[in-house]
mmCIF file with all atom_site columns, C-alpha atoms in Angstrom:
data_model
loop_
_atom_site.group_PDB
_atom_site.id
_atom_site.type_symbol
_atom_site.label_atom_id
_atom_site.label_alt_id
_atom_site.label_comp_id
_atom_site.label_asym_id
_atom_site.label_entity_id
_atom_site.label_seq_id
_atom_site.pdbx_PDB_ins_code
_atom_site.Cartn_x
_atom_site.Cartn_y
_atom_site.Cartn_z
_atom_site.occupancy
_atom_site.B_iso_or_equiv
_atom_site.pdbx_formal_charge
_atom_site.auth_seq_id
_atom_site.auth_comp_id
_atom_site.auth_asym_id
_atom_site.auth_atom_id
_atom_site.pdbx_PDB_model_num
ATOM 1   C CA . UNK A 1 1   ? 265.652 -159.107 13.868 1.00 80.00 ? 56  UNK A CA 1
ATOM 2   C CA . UNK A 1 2   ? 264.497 -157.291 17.131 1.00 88.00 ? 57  UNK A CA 1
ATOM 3   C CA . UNK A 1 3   ? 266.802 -159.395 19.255 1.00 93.00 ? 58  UNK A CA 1
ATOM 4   C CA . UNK A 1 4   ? 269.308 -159.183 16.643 1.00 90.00 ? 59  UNK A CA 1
ATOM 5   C CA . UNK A 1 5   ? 269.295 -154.918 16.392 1.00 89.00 ? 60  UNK A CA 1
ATOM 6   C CA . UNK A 1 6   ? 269.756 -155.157 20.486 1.00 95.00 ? 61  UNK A CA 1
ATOM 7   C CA . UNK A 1 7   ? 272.510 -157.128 20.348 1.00 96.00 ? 62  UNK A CA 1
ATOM 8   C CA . UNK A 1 8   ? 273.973 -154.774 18.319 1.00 94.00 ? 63  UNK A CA 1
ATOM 9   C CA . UNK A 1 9   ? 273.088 -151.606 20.580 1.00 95.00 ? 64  UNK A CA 1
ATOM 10  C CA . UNK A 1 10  ? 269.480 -150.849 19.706 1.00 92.00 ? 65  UNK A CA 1
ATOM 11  C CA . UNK A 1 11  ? 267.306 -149.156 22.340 1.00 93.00 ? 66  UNK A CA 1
ATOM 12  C CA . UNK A 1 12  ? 264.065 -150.290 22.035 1.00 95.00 ? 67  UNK A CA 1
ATOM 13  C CA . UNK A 1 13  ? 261.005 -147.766 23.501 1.00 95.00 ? 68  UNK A CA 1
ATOM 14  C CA . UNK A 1 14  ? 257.414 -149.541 23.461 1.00 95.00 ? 69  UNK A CA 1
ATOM 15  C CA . UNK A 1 15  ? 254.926 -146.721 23.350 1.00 96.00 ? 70  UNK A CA 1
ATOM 16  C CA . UNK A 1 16  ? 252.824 -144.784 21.114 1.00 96.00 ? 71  UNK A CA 1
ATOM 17  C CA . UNK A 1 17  ? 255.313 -142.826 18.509 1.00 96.00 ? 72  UNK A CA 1
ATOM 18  C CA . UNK A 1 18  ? 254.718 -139.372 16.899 1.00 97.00 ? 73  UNK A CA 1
ATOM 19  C CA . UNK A 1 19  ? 257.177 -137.800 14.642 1.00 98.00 ? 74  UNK A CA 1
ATOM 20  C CA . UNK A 1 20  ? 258.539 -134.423 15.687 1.00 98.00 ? 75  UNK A CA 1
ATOM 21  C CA . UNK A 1 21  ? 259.385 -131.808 12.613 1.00 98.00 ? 76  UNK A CA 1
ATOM 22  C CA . UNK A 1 22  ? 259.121 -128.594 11.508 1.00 96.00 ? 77  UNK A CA 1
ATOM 23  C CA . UNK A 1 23  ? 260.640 -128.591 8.179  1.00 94.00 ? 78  UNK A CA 1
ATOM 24  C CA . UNK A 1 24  ? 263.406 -131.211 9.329  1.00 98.00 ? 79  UNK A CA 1
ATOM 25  C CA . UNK A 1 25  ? 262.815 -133.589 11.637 1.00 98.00 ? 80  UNK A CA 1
ATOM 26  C CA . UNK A 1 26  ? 263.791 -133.138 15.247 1.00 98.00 ? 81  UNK A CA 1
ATOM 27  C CA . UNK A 1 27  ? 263.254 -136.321 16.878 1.00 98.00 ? 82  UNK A CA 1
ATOM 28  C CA . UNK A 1 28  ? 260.546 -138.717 17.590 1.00 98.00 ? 83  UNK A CA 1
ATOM 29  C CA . UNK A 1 29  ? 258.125 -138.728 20.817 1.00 98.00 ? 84  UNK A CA 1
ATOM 30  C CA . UNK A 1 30  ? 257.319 -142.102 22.027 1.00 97.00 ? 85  UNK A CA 1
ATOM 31  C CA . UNK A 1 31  ? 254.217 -140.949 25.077 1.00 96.00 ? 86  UNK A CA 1
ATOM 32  C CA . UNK A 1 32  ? 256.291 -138.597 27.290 1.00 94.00 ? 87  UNK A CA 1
ATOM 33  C CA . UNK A 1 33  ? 259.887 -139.837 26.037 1.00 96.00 ? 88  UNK A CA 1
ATOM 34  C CA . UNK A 1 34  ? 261.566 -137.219 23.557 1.00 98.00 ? 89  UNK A CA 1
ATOM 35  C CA . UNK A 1 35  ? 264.111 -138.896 21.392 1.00 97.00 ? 90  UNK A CA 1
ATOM 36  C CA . UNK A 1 36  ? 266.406 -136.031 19.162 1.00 98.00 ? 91  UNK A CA 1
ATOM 37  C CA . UNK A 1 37  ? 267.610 -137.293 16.352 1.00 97.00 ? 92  UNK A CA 1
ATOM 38  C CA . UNK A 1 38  ? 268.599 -135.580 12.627 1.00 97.00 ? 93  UNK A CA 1
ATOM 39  C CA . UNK A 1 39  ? 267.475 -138.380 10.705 1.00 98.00 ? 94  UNK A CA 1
ATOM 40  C CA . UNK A 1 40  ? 264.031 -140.750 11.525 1.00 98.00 ? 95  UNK A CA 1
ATOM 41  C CA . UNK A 1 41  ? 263.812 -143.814 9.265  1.00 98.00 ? 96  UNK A CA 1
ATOM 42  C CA . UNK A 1 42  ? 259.617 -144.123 9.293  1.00 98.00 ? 97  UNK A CA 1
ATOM 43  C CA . UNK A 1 43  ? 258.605 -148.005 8.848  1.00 96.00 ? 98  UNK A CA 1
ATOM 44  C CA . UNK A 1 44  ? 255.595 -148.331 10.506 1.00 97.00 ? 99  UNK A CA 1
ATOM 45  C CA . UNK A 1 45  ? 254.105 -150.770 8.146  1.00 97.00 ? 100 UNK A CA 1
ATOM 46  C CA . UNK A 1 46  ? 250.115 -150.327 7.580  1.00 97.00 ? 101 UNK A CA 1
ATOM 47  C CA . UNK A 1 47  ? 249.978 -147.573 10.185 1.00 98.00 ? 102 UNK A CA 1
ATOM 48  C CA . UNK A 1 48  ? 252.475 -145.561 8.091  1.00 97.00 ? 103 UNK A CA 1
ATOM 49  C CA . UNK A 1 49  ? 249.666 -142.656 7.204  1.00 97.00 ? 104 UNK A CA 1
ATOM 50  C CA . UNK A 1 50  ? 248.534 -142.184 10.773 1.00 97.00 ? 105 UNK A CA 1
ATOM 51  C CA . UNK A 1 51  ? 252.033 -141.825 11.717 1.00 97.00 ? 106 UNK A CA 1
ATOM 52  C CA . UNK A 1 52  ? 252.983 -139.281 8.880  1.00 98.00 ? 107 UNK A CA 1
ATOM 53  C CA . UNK A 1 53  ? 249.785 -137.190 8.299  1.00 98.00 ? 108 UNK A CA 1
ATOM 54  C CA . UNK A 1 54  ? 250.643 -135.239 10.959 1.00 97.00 ? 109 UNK A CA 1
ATOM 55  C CA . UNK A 1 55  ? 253.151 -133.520 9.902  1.00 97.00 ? 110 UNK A CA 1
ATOM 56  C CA . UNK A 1 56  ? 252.081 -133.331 6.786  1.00 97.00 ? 111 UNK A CA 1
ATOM 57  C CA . UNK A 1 57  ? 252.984 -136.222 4.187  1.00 98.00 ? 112 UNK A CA 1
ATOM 58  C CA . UNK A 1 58  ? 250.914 -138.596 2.738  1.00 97.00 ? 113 UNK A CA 1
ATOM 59  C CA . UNK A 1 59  ? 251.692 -141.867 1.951  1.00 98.00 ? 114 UNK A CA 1
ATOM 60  C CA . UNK A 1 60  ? 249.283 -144.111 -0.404 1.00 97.00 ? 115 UNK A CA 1
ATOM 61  C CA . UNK A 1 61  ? 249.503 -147.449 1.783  1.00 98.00 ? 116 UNK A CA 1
ATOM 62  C CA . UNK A 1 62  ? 246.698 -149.429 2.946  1.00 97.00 ? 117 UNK A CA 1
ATOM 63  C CA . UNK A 1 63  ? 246.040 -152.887 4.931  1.00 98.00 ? 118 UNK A CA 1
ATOM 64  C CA . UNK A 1 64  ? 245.885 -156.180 3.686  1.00 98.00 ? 119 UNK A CA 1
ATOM 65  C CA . UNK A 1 65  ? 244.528 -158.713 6.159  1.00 98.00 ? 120 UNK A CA 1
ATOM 66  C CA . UNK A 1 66  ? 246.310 -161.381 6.632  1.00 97.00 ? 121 UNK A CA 1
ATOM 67  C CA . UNK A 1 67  ? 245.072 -165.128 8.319  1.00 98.00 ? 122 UNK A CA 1
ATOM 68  C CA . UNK A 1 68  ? 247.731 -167.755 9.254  1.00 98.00 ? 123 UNK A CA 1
ATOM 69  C CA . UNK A 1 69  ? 246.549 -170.718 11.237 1.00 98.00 ? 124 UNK A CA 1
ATOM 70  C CA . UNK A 1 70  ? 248.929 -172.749 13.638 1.00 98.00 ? 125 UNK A CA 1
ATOM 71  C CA . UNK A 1 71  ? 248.592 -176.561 13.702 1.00 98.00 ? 126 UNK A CA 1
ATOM 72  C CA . UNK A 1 72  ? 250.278 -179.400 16.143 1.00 97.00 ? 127 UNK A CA 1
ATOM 73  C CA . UNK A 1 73  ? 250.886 -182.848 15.197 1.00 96.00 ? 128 UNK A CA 1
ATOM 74  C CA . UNK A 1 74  ? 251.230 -184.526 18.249 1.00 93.00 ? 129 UNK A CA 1
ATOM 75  C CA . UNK A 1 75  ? 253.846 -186.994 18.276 1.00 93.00 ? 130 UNK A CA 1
ATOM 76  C CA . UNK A 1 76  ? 255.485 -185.996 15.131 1.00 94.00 ? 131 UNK A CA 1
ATOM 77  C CA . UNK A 1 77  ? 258.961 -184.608 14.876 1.00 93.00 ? 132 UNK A CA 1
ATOM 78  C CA . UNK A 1 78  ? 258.338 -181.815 12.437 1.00 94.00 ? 133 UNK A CA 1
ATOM 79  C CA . UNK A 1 79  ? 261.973 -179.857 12.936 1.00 91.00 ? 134 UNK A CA 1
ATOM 80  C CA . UNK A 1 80  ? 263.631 -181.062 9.960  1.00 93.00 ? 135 UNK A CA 1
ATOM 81  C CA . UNK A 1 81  ? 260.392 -180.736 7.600  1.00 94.00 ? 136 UNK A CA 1
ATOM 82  C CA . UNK A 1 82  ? 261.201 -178.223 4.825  1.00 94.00 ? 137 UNK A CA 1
ATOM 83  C CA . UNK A 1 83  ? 259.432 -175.044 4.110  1.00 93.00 ? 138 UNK A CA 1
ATOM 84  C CA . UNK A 1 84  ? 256.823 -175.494 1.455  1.00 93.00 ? 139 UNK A CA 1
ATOM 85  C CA . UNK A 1 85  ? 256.066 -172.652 -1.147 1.00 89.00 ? 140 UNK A CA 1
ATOM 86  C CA . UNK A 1 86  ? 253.164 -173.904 -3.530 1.00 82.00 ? 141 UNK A CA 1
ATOM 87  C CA . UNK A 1 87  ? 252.387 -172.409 -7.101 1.00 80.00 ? 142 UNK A CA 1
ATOM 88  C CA . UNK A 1 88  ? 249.847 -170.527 -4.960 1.00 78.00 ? 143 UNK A CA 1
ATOM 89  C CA . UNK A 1 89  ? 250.272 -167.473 -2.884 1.00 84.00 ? 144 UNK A CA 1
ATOM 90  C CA . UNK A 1 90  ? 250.114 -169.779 0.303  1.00 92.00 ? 145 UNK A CA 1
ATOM 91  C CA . UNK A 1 91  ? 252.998 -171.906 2.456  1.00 95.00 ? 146 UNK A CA 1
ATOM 92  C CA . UNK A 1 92  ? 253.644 -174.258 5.102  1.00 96.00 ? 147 UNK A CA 1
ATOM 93  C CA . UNK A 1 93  ? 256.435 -174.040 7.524  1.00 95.00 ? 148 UNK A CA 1
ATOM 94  C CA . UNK A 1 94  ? 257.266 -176.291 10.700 1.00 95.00 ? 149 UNK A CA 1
ATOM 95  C CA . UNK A 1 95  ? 258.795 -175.799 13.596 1.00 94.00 ? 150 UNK A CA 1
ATOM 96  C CA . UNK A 1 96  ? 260.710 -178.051 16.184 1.00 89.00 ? 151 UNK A CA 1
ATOM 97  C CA . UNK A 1 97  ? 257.505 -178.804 18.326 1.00 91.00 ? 152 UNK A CA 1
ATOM 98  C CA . UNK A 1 98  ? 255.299 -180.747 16.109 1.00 96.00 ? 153 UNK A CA 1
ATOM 99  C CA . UNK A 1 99  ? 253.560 -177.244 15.265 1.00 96.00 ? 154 UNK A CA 1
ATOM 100 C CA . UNK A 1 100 ? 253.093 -176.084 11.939 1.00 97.00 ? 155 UNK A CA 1
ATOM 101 C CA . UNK A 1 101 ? 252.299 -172.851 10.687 1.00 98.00 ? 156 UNK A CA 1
ATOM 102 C CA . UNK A 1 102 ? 250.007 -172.753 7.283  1.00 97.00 ? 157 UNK A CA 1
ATOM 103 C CA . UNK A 1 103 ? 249.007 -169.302 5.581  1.00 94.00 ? 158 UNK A CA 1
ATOM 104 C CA . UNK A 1 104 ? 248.136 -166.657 4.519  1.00 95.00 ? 159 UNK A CA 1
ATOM 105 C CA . UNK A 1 105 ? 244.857 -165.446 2.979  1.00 97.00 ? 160 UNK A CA 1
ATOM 106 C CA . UNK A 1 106 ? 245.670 -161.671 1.729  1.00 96.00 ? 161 UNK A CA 1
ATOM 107 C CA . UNK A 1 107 ? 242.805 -159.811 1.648  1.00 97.00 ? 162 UNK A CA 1
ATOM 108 C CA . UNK A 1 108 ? 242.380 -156.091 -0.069 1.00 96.00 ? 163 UNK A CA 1
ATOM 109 C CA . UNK A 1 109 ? 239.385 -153.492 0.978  1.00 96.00 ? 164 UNK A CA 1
ATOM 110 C CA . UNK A 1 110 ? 238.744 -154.821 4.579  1.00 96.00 ? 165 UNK A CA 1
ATOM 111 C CA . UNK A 1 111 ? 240.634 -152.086 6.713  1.00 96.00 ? 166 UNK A CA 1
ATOM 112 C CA . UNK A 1 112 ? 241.756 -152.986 10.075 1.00 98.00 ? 167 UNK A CA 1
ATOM 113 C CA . UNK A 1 113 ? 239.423 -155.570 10.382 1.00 98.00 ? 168 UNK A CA 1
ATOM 114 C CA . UNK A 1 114 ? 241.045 -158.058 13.330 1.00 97.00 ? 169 UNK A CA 1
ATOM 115 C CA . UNK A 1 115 ? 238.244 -161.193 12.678 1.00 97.00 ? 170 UNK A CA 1
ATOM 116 C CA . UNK A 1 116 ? 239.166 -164.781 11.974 1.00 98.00 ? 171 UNK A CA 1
ATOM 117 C CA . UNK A 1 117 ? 236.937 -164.957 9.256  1.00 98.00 ? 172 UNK A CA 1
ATOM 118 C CA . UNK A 1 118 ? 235.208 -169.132 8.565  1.00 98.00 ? 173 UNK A CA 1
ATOM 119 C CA . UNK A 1 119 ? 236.108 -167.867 4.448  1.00 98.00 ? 174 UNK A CA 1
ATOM 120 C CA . UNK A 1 120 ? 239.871 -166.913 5.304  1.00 98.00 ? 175 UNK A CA 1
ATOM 121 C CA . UNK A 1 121 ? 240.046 -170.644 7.625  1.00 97.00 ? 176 UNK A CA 1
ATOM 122 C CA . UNK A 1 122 ? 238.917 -172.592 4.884  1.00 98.00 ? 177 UNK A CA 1
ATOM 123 C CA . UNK A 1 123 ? 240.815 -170.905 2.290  1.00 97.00 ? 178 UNK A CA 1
ATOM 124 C CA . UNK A 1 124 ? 244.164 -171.439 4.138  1.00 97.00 ? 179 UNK A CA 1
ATOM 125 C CA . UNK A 1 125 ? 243.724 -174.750 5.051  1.00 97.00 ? 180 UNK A CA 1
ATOM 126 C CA . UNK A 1 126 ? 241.983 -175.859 1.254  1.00 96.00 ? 181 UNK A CA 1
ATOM 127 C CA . UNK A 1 127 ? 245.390 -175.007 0.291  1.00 95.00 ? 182 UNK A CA 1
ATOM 128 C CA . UNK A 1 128 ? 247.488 -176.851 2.558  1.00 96.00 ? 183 UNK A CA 1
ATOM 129 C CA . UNK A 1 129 ? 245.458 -180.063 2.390  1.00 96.00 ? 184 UNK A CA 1
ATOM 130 C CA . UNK A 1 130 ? 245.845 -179.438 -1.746 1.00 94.00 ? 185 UNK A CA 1
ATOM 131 C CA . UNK A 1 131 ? 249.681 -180.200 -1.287 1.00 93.00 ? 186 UNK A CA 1
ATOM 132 C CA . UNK A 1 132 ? 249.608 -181.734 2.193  1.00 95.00 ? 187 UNK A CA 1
ATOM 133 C CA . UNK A 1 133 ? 246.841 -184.106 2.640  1.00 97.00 ? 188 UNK A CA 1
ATOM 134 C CA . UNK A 1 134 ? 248.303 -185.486 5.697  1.00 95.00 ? 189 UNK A CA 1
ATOM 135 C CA . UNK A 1 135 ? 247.654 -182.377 7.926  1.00 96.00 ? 190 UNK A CA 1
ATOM 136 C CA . UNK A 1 136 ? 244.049 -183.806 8.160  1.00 97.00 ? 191 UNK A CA 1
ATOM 137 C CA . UNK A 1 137 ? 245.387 -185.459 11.417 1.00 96.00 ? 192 UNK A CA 1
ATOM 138 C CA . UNK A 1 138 ? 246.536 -181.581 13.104 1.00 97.00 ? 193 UNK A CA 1
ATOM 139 C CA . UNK A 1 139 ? 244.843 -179.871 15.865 1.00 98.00 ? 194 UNK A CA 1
ATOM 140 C CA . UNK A 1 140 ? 244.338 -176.808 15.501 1.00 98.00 ? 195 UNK A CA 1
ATOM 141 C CA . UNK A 1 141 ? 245.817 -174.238 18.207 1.00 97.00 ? 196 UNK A CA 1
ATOM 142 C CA . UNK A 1 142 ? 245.421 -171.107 17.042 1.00 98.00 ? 197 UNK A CA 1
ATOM 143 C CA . UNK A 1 143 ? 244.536 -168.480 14.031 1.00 98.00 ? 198 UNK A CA 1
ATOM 144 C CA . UNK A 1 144 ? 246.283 -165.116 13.909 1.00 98.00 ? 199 UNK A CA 1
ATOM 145 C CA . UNK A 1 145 ? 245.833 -161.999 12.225 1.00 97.00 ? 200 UNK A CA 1
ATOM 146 C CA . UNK A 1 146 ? 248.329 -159.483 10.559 1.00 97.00 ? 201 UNK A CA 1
ATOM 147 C CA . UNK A 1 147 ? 247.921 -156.467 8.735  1.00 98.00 ? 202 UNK A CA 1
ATOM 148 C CA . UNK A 1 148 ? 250.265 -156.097 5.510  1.00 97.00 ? 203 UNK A CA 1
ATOM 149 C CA . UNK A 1 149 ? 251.045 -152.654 3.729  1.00 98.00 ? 204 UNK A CA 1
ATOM 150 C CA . UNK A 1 150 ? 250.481 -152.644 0.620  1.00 97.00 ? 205 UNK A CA 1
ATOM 151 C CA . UNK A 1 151 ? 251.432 -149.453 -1.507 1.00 96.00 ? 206 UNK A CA 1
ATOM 152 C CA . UNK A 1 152 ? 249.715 -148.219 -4.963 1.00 94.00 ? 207 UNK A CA 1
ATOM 153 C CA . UNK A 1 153 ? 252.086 -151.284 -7.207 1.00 94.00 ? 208 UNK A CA 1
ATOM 154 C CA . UNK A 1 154 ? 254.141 -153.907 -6.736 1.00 89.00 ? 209 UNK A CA 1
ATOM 155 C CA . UNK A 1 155 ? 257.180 -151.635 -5.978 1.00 94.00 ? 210 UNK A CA 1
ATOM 156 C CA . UNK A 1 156 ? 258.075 -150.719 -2.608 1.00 95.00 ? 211 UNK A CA 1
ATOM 157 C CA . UNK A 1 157 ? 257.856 -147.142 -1.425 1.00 98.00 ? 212 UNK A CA 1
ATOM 158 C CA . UNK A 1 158 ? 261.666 -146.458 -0.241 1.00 98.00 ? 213 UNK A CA 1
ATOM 159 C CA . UNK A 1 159 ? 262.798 -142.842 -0.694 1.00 98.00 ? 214 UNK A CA 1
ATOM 160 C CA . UNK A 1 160 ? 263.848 -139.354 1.504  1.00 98.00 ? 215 UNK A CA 1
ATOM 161 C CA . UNK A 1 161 ? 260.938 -137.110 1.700  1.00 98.00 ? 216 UNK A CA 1
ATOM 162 C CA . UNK A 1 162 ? 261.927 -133.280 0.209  1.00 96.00 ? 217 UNK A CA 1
ATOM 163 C CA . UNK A 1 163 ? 259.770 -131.474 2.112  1.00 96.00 ? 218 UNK A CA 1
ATOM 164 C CA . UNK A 1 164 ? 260.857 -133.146 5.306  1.00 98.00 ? 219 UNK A CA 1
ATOM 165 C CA . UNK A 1 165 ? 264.652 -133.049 5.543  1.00 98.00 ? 220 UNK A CA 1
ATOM 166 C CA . UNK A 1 166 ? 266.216 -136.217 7.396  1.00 98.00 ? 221 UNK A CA 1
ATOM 167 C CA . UNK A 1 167 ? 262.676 -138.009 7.275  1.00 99.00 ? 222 UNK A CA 1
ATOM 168 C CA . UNK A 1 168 ? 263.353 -141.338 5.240  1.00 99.00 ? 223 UNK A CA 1
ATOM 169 C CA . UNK A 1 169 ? 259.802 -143.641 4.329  1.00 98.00 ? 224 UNK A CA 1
ATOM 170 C CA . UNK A 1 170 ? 260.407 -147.434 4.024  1.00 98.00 ? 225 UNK A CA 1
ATOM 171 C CA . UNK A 1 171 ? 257.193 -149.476 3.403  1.00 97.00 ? 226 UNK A CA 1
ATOM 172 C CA . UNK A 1 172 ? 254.698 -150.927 0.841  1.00 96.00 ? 227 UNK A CA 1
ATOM 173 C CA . UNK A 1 173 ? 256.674 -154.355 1.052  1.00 96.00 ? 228 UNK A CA 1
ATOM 174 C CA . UNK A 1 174 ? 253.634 -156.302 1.457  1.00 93.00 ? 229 UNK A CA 1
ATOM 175 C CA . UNK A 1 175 ? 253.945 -159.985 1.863  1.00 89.00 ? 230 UNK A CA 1
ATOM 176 C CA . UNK A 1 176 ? 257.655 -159.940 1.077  1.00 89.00 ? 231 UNK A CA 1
ATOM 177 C CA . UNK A 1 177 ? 258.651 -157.939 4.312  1.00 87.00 ? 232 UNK A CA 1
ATOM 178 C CA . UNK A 1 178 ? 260.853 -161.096 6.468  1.00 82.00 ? 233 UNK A CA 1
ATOM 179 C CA . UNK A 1 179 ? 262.558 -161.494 2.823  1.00 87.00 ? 234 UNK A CA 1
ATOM 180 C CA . UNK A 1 180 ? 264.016 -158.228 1.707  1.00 92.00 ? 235 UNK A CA 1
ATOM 181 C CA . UNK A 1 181 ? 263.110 -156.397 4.390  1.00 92.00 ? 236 UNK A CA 1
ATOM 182 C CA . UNK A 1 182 ? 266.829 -156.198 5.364  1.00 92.00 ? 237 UNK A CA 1
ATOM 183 C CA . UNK A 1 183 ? 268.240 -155.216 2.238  1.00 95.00 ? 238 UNK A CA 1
ATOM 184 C CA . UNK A 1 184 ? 265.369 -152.412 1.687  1.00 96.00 ? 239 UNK A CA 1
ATOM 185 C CA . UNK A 1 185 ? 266.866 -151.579 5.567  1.00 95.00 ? 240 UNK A CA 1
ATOM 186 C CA . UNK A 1 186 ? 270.124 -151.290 4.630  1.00 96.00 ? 241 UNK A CA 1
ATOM 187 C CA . UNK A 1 187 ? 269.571 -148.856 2.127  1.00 98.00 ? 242 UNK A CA 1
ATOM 188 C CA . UNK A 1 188 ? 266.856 -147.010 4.170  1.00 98.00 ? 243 UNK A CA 1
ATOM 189 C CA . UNK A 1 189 ? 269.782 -146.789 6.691  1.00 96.00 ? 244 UNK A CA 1
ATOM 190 C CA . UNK A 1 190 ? 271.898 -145.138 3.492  1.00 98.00 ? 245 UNK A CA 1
ATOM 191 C CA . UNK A 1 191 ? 269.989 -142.679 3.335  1.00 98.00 ? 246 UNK A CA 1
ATOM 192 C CA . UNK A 1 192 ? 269.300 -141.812 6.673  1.00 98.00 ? 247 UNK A CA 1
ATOM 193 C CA . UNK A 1 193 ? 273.064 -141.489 6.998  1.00 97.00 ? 248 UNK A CA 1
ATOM 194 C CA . UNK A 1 194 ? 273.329 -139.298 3.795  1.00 96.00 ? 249 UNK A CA 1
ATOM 195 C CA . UNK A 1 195 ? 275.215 -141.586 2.240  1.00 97.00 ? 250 UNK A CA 1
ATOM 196 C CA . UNK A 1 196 ? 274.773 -143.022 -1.812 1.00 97.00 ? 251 UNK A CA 1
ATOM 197 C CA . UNK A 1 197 ? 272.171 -145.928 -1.421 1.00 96.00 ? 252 UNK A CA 1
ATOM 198 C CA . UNK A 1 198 ? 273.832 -147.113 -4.311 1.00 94.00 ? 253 UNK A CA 1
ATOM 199 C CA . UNK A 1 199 ? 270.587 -147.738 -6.886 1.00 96.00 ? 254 UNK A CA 1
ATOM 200 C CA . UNK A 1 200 ? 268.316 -145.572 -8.932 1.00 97.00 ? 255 UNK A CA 1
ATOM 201 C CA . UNK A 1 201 ? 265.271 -145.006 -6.039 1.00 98.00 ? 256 UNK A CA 1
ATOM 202 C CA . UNK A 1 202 ? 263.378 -142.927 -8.519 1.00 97.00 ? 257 UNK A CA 1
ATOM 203 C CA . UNK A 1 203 ? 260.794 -145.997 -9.260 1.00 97.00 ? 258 UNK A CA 1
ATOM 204 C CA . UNK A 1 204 ? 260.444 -146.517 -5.321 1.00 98.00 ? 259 UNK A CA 1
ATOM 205 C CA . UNK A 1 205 ? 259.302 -142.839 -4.460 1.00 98.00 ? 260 UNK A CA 1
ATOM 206 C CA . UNK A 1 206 ? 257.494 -142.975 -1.646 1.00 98.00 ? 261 UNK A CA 1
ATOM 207 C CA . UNK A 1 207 ? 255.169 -139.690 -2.596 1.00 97.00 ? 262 UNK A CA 1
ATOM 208 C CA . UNK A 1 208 ? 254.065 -141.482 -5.795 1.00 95.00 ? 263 UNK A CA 1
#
């Protein structure tokens, strides 16, 4: 999506962002760069309160760790292998280099806690040997850790802020984030354009 938005005439600035407001929002400062802007669409995932605090709104979002271990199967073609979504909160999906990719454990109450955990290995992989026995054979290359927001329900926090005009909150989408991440974008976008996002948002408020 990254190489997607610059295709399309994004500007990307790596740094360390803090939003600039007093009342309305002026712009965003990423380390000494000073971006003005009437409208900042704030998406910043399970880091969302440190971003916002400071000028003063506060979000109810929290980390969920996340473990996905990568596999190889040397010598197997595995780019035509479909993606697997058990009963289970778990998948498996394959790429064109004999690697596979099995996850995730989601795990409440541990904070920003970047371990690879023996409980979260075995958990991931119990699952995919449940529905794929044959991954026995795969060497494992790597295990990786993400942090997921997770807001106070099931229902994403999407919304303008009142007390901030042109400050628009996106987040709480949890594990569903790659899958309707761009329509809750789209709509973020709406708003940030003052334009009708074209549903009832009332049930997404992000101050709830």
């Amino acid at each position: 999506m990254r190489r997607a938005a610059v295709r399309r005439g994004a500007r990307v600035i790596e740094g360390t962002a803090t939003i600039v407001a007093d009342g309305a929002v002026r712009g965003v400062r990423v380390d000494d760069v000073f971006v003005g802007a009437d409208a900042v669409i704030a998406a910043a995932g399970a880091w969302s309160p440190q971003l916002l605090e400071p000028i003063g709104v506060r979000v109810r979002i929290a980390p969920q760790r996340g473990q996905i271990m990568h596999l190889r199967l040397p010598g197997v073609e595995t780019g035509n292998w479909p993606v697997v979504l058990p009963r289970s909160q778990h998948y498996i999906l394959a790429f064109g280099d004999s690697r596979i990719v099995v996850g995730a454990t989601r795990e409440d109450d541990v904070g920003f806690d970047h371990r690879v955990t023996v409980g979260g290995m075995a958990e991931v992989l119990g699952e995919a040997l449940s529905v794929a026995p044959g991954l026995a054979a795969a060497t494992h290359v790597e295990t990786r850790i993400g942090f997921r927001p997770v807001g106070p329900d099931v229902r994403p926090l999407l919304g303008a802020v009142p007390q901030v005009a042109g400050l628009v909150v996106v987040n709480g989408l949890g594990a569903s984030g790659l899958t309707v991440g761009p329509y809750v974008g789209a709509i973020a976008a709406r708003l940030a354009r003052q334009v009708d996002p074209g549903i009832d948002l009332a049930p997404y408020d992000p101050l709830r």
